[in-house]
Tab-separated table of C-alpha atoms in Angstrom:
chain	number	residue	atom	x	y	z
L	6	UNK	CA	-75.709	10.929	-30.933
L	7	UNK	CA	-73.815	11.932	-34.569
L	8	UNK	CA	-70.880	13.309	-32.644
L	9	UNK	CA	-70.552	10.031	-30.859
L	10	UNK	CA	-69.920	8.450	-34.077
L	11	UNK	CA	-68.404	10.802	-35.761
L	12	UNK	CA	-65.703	11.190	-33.244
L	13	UNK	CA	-64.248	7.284	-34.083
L	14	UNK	CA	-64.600	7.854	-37.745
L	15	UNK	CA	-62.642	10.774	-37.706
L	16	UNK	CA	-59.980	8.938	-35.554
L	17	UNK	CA	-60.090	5.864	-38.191
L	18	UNK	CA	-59.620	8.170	-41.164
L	19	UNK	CA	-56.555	10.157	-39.037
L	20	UNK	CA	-55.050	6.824	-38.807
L	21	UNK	CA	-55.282	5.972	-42.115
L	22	UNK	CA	-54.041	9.017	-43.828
L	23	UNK	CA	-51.140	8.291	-41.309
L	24	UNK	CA	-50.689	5.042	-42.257
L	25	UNK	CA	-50.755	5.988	-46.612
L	26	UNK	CA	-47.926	8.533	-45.427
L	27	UNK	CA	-45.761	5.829	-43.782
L	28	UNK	CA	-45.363	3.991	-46.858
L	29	UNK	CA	-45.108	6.695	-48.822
L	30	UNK	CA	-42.071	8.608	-49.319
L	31	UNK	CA	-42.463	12.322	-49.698
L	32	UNK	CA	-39.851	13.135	-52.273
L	33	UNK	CA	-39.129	16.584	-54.047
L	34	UNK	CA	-38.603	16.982	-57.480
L	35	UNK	CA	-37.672	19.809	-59.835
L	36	UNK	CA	-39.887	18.765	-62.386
L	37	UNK	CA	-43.090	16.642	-63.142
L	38	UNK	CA	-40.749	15.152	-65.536
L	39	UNK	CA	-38.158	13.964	-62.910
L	40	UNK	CA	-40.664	12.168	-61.202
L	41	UNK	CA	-42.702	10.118	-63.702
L	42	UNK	CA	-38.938	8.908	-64.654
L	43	UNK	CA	-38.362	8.198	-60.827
L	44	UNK	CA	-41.258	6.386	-61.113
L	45	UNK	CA	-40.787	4.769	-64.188
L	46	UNK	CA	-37.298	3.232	-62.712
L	47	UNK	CA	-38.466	2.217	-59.813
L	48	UNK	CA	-41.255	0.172	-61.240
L	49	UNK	CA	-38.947	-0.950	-63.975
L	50	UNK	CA	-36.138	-2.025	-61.132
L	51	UNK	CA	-36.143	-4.911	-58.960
L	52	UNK	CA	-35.604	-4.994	-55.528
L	53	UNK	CA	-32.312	-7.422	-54.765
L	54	UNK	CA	-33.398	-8.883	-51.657
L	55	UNK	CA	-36.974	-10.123	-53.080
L	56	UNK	CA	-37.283	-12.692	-55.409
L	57	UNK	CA	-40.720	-11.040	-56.958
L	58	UNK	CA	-41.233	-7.394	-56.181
L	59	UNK	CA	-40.233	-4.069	-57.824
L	60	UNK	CA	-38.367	-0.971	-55.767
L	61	UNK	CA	-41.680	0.770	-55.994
L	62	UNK	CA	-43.343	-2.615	-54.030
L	63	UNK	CA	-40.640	-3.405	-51.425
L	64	UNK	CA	-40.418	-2.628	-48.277
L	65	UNK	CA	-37.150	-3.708	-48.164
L	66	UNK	CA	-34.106	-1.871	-46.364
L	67	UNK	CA	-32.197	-2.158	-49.685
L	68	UNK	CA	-35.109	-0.788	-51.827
L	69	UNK	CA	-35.317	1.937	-49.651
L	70	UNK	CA	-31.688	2.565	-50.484
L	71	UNK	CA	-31.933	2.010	-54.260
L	72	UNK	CA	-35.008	4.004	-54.415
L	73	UNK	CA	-33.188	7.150	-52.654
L	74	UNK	CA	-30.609	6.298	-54.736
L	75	UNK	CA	-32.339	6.754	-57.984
L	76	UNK	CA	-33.918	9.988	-56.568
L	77	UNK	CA	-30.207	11.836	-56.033
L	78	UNK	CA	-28.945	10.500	-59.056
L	79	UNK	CA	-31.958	12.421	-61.183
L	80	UNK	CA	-31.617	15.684	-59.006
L	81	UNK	CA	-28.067	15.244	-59.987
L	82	UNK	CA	-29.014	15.589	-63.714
L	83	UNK	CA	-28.314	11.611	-64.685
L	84	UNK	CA	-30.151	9.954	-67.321
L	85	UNK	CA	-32.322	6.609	-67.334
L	86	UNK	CA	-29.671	5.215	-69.481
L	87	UNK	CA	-26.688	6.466	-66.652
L	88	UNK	CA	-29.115	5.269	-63.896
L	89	UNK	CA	-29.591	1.805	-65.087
L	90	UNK	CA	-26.337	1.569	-66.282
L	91	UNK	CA	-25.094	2.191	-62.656
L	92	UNK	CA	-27.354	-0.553	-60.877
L	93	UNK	CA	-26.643	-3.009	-63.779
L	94	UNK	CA	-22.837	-2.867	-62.491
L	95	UNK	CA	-23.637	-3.373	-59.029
L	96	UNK	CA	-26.687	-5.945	-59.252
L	97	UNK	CA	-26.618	-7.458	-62.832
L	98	UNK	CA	-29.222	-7.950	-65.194
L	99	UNK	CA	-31.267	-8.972	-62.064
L	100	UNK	CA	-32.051	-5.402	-60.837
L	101	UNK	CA	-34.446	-5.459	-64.200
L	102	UNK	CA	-37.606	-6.406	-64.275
L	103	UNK	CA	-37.581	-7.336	-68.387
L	104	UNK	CA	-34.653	-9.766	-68.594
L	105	UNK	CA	-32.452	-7.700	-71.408
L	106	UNK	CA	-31.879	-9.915	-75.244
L	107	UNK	CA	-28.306	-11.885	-75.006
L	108	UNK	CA	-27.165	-14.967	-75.090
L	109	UNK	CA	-27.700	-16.122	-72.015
L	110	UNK	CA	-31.740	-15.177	-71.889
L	111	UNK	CA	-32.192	-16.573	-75.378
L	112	UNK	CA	-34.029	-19.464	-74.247
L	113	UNK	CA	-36.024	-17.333	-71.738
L	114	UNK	CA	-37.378	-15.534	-74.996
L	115	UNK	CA	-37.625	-17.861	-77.766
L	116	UNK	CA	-38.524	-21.149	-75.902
L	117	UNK	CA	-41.701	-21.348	-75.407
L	118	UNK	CA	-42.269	-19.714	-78.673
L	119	UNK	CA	-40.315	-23.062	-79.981
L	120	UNK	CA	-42.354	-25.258	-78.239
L	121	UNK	CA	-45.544	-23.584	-79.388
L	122	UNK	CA	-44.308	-24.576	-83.106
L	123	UNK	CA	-43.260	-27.907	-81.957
L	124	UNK	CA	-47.351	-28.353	-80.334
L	125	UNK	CA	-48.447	-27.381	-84.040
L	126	UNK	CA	-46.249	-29.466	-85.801
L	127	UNK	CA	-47.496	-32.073	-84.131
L	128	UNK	CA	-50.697	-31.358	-83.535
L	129	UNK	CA	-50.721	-31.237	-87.452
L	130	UNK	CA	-49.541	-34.505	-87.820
L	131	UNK	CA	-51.830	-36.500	-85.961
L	132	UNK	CA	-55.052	-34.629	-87.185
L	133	UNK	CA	-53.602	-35.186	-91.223
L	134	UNK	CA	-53.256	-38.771	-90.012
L	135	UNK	CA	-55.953	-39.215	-89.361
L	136	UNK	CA	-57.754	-37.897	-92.015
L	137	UNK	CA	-56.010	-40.768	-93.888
L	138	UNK	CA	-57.342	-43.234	-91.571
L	139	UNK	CA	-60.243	-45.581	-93.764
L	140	UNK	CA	-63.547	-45.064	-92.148
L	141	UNK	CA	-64.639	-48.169	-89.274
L	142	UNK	CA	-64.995	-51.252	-91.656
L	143	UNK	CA	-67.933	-52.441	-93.287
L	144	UNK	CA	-69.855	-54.644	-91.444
L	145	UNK	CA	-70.800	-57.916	-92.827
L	146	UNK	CA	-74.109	-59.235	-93.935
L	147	UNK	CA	-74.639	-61.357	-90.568
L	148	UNK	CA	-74.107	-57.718	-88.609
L	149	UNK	CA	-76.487	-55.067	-90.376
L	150	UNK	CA	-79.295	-57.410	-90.294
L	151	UNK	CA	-78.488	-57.488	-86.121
L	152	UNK	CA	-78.113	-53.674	-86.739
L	153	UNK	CA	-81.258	-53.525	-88.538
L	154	UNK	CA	-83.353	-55.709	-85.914
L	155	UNK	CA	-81.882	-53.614	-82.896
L	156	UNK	CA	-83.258	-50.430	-84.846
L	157	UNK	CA	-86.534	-51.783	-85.421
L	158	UNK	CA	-86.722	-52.916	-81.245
L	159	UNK	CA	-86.446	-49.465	-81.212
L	160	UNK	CA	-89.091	-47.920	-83.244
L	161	UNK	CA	-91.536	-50.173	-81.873
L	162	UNK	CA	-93.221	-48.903	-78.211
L	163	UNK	CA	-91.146	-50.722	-75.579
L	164	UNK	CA	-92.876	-53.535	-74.362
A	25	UNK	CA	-36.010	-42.957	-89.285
A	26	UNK	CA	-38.589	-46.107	-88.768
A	27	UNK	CA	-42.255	-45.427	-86.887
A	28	UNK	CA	-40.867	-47.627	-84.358
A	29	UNK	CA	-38.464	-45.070	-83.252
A	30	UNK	CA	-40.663	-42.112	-83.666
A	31	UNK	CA	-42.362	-44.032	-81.006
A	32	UNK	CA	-39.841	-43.242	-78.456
A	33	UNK	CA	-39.725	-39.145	-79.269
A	34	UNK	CA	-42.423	-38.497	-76.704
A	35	UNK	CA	-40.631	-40.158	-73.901
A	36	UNK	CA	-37.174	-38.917	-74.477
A	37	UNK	CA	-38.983	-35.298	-74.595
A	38	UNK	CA	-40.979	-36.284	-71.358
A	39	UNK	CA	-37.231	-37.397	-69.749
A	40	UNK	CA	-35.529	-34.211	-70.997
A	41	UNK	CA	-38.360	-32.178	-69.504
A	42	UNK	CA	-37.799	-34.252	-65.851
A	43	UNK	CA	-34.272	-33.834	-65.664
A	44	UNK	CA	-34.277	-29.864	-66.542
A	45	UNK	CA	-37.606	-29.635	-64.168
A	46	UNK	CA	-35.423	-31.913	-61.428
A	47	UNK	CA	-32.388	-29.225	-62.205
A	48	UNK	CA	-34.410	-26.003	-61.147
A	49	UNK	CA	-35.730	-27.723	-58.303
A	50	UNK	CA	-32.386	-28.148	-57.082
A	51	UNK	CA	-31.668	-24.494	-57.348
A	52	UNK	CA	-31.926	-22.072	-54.977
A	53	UNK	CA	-33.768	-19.410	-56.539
A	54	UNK	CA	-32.579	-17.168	-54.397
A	55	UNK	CA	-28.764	-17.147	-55.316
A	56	UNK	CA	-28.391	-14.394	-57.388
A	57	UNK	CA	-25.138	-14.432	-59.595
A	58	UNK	CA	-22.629	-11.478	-58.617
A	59	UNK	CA	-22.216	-8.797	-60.933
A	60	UNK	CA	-19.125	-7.837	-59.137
A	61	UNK	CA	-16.887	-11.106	-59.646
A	62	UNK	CA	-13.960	-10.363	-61.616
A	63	UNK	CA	-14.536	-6.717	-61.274
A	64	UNK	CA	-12.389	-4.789	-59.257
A	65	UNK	CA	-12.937	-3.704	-55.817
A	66	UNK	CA	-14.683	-0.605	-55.501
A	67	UNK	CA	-12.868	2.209	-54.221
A	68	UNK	CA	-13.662	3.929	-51.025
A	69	UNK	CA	-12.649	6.176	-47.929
A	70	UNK	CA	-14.418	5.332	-45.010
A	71	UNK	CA	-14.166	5.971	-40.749
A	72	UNK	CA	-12.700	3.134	-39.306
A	73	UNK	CA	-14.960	1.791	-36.379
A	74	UNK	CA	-12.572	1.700	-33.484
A	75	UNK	CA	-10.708	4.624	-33.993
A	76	UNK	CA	-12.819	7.617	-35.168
A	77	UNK	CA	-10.077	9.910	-35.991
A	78	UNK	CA	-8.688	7.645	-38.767
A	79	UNK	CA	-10.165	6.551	-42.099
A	80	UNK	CA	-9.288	2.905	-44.144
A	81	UNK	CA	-8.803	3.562	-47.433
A	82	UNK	CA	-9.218	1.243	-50.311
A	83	UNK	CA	-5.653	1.884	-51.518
A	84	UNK	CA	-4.657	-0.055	-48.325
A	85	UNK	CA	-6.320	-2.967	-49.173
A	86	UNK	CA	-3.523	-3.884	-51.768
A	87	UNK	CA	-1.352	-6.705	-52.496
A	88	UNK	CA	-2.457	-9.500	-50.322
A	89	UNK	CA	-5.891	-11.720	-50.358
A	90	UNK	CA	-8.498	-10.025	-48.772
A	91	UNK	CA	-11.515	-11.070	-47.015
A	92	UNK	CA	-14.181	-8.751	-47.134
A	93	UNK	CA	-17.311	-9.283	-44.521
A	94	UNK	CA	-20.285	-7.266	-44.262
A	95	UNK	CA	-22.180	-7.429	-41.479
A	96	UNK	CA	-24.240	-5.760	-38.247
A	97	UNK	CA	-25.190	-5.785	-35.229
A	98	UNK	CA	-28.875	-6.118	-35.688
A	99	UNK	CA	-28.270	-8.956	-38.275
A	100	UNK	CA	-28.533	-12.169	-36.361
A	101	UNK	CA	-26.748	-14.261	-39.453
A	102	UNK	CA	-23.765	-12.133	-38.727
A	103	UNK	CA	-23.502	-12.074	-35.019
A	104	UNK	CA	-24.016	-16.279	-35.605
A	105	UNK	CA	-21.005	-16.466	-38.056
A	106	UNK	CA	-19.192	-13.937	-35.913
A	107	UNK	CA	-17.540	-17.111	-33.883
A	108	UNK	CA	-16.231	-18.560	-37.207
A	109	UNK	CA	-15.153	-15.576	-38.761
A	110	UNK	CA	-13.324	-15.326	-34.922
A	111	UNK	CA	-11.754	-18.541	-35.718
A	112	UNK	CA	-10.854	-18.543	-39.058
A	113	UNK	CA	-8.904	-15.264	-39.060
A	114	UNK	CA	-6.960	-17.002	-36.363
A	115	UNK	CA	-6.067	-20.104	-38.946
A	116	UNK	CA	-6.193	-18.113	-41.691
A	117	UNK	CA	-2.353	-16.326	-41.787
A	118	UNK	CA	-2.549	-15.339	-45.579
A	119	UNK	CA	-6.166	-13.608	-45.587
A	120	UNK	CA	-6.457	-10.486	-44.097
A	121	UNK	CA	-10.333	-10.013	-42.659
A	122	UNK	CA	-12.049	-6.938	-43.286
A	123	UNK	CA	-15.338	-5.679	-41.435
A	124	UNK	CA	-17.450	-3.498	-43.391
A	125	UNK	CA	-20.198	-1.843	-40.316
A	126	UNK	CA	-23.416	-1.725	-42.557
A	127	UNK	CA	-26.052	0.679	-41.499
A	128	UNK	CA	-25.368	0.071	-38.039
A	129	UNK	CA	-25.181	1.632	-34.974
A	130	UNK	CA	-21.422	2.477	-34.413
A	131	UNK	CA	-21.510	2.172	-30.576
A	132	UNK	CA	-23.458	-1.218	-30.655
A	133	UNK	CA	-20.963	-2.808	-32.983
A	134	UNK	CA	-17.557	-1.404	-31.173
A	135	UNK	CA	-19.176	-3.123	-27.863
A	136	UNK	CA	-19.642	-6.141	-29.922
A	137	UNK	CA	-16.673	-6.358	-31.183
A	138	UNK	CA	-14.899	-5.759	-28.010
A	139	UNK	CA	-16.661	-8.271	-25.513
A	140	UNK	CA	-16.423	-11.151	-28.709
A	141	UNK	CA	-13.523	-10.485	-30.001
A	142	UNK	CA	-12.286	-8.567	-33.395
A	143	UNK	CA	-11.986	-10.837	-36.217
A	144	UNK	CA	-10.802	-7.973	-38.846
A	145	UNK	CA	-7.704	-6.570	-39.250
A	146	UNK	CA	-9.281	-3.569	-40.607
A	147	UNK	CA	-13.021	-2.087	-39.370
A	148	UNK	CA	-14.909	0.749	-41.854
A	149	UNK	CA	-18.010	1.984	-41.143
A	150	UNK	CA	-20.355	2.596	-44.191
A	151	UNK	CA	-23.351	4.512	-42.088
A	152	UNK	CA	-25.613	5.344	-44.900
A	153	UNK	CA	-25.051	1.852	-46.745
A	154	UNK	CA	-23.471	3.878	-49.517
A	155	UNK	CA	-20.379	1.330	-50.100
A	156	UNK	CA	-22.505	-1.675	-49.950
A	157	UNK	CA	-24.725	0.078	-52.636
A	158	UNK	CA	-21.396	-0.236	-54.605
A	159	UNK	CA	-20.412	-3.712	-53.441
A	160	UNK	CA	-23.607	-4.755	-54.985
A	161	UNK	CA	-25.117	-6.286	-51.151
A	162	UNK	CA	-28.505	-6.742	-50.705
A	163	UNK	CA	-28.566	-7.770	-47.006
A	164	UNK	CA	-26.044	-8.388	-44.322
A	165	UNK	CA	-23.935	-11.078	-44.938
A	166	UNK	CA	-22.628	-10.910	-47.493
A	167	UNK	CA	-18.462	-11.704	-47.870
A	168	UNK	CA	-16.409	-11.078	-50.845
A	169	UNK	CA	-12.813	-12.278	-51.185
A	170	UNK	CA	-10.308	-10.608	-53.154
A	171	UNK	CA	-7.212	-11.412	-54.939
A	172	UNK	CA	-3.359	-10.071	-54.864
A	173	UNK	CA	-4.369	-7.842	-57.365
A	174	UNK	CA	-7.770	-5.932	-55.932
A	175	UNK	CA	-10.368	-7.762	-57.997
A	176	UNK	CA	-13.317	-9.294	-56.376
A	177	UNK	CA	-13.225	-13.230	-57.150
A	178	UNK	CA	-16.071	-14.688	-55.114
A	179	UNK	CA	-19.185	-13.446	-53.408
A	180	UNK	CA	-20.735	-15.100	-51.025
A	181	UNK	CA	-24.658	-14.042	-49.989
A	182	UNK	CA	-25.453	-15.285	-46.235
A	183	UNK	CA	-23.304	-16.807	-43.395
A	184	UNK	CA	-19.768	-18.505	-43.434
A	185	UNK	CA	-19.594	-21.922	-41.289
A	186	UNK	CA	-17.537	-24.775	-41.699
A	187	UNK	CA	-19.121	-26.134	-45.027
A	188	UNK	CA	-18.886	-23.020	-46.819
A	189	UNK	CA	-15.098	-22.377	-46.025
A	190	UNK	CA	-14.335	-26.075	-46.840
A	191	UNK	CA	-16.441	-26.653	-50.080
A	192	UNK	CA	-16.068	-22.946	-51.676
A	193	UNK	CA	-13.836	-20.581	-50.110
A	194	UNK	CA	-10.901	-23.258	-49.387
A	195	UNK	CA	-10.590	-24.055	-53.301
A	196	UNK	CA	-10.314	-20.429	-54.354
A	197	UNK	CA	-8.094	-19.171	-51.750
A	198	UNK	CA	-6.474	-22.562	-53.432
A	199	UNK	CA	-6.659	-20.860	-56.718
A	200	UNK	CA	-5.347	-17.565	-56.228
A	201	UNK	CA	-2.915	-17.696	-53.456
């Protein structure tokens, strides 16, 4: 009886080891070094095709490219700064993940920080307004004895 | 400036808001601007695709206006704009076509070229996708046209038909001819 079912599960866990490998590329490295920066990059890096996925998340033909790219260019000895350098030439400030500080992504960083400041000026405004506001008027003579009658309906047990 | 005007701030905030909201909607999110325009074309040796024994150099790709096309037989976009690209090279005296084979298989696309006929003047086969890496491509199509003097002055991302040529490509051959 256990072998029957512990034939299948060993065929479902077969399949899924084969399955992690598929997606995983098995890379060598000369270092740990070298590959917690290929790692790094690739997670840093875009893929060009997708609007909203790293290298290390695409499936992608072309991440699969840029990705075995990165992995020659640090067995060749190239640095992070070389590396992006060379896929900032070819796919702009796109291939990043963390839009780089220039003139054209200075709205990207400061804007909503200006609007924040704009929503507490104004939110400022209106609440010192209104603590300027005079309280509701008085009532007049005619209405607090109405207000005084409905509050003594009320004290006495409803009829 | 009178409370009657501050009045209005809200609204001409709400109005900028629509018509820079209205903006991105009309934007295709996924054109991606070219890093490559205005750069030179990258250099390269590669195997030409219908004669193995030769390569096409990028030294030969000199001195004229240059249309560069990268495509594949397993792309459908490419084998649709294959026709037009058929077409316009016929028109087209002053551009010279070139077919950059990405990642294909070289057999499939010499069969395809010969039963639909060769639009390029010049056919390089970048196996490993190596060039295209370079050119900056993401996927098959993509087209690039260069000027007299080798630099890259428009990309284009996806297939070339009749609207394309006429609204884009037409004014900058314009431009640099």
């Amino acid at each position: 009886m256990k072998r029957a079912i512990l034939l299948p599960l060993a065929l479902c866990l077969w399949l899924c080891a084969m399955a992690a490998n598929a997606a995983i590329e098995e890379l060598d490295f000369d270092s740990p070094e070298q590959e917690a920066r290929y790692h790094f990059l690739i997670d840093e890096m875009r893929c060009p095709m997708c609007l909203n996925a790293n290298l290390s998340g695409s499936d992608a033909p072309i991440a699969a490219d840029l990705r075995a790219e990165i992995h020659s260019q640090i067995l060749e000895g190239k640095s992070n700064a070389e590396i992006i350098a060379f896929m900032k030439a070819r796919y702009g400030d796109f291939i990043l993940y963390r839009p780089p500080l220039n003139p054209a992504t200075t709205l990207l960083w400061f804007g909503p920080l200006v609007l924040l400041a704009l929503g507490l000026f104004v939110a400022r405004r209106l609440l010192r307004q209104q603590r300027f506001q005079p309280a509701a008027p008085d009532l007049s003579l005619e209405e607090q004895a109405r207000l005084q009658s409905l509050l003594n309906d009320e004290d006495s047990p409803a009829s | 400036m009178s409370n009657r005007t501050k009045l209005f701030i809200p609204a001409a905030f709400f109005i900028t808001m629509l018509g820079l909201l209205f903006y991105g909607l009309g934007r295709d999110p996924s054109h991606v601007p070219s890093a490559l325009v205005n750069r030179p074309l990258p250099e390269f040796s590669k195997p030409a695709l219908l004669d193995e024994m030769s390569t096409v150099d990028s030294s030969e790709l000199k001195g004229g206006i240059f249309l560069v096309n990268v495509w594949a037989t397993w792309c459908p976009t490419c084998v649709a704009e294959h026709a037009y690209l058929l077409e316009m090279s016929q028109h087209e005296k002053n551009v010279t076509f070139v077919g950059v084979n990405y990642k294909d298989d070289v057999g499939a696309a010499r069969d395809f070229l010969t039963q639909r006929g060769n639009p390029f003047k010049y056919n390089l086969v970048d196996a490993d996708g190596r060039l295209g890496i370079d050119l900056g491509v993401a996927a098959a199509p993509e087209t690039f046209l260069v000027d007299a003097t080798g630099t890259i002055r428009y990309r284009h991302v996806g297939a070339i038909d009749n609207r394309v040529w006429a609204q884009t490509i037409e004014p900058i051959l314009a431009q640099i001819q």
